[in-house]
Coordinates of C-alpha atoms in Angstrom, one line a residue:
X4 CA 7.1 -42.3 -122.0
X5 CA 6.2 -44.6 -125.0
X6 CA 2.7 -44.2 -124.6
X7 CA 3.0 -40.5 -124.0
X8 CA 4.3 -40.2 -127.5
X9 CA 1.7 -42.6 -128.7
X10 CA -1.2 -40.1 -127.5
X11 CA 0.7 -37.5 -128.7
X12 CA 0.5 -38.5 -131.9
X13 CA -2.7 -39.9 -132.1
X14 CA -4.4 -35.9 -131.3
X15 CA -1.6 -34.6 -133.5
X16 CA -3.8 -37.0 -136.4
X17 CA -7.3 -36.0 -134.8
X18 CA -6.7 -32.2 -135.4
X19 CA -7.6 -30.4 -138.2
X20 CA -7.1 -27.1 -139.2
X21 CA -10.5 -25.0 -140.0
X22 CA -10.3 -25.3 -143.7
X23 CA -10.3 -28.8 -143.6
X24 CA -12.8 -29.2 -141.1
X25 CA -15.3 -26.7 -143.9
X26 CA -14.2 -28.5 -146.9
X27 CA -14.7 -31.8 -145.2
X28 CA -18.3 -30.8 -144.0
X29 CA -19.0 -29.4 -147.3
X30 CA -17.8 -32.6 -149.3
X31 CA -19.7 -34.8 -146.6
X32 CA -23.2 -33.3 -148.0
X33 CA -22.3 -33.0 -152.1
X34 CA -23.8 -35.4 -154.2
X35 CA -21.2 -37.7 -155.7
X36 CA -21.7 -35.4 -159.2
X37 CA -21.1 -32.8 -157.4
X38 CA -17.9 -33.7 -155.5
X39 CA -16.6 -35.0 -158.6
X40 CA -17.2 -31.3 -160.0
X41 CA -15.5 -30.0 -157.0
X42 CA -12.8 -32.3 -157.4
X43 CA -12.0 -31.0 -161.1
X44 CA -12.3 -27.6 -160.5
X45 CA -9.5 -27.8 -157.9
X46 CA -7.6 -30.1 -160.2
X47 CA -8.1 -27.1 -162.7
X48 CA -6.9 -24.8 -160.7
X49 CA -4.3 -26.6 -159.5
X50 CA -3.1 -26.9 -163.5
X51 CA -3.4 -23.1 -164.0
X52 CA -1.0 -22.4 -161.2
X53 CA 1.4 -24.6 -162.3
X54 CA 1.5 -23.6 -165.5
X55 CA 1.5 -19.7 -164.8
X56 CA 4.8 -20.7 -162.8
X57 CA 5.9 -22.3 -166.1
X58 CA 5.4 -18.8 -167.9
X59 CA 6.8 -17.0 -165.1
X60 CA 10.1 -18.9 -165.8
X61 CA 10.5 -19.3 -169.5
X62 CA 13.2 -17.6 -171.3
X63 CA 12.4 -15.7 -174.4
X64 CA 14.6 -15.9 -177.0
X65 CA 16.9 -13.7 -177.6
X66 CA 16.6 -10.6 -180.8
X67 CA 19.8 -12.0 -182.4
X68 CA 18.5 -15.5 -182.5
X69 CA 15.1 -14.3 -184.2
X70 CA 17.3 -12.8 -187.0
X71 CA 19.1 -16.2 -187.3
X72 CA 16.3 -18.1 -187.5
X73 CA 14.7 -15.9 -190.2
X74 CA 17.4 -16.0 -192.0

């Protein structure tokens, strides 16, 4: 039974899904300028998300507190 699980999880490792399988392929063949490129753009894009959620979720204040503060 052990070793049932044991192979088990061994294919559940050996499987990718088909966009990894593609972005591994096409990392495999970049130069190393190039997947360091690749690397930052998703990092980029990874920022811009996060802070578009930010946005999504900021409060803006209120009209009463405007008039307090230029006061």
């Amino acid at each position: 039974m052990l070793t049932a699980v044991a192979q088990i999880n061994r294919w559940k490792r050996a499987i990718i899904s088909q966009h990894d399988a593609e972005e591994q392929t096409l990392l495999e063949y970049m130069t190393k300028a190039e997947r360091e490129l690749w690397h930052k753009y998703f990092d980029a894009l990874a920022q811009k998300k996060q802070l578009e959620e930010f946005l999504k979720t900021l409060r803006k204040p209120d009209d009463k507190r405007n008039e307090e503060l230029q006061a």
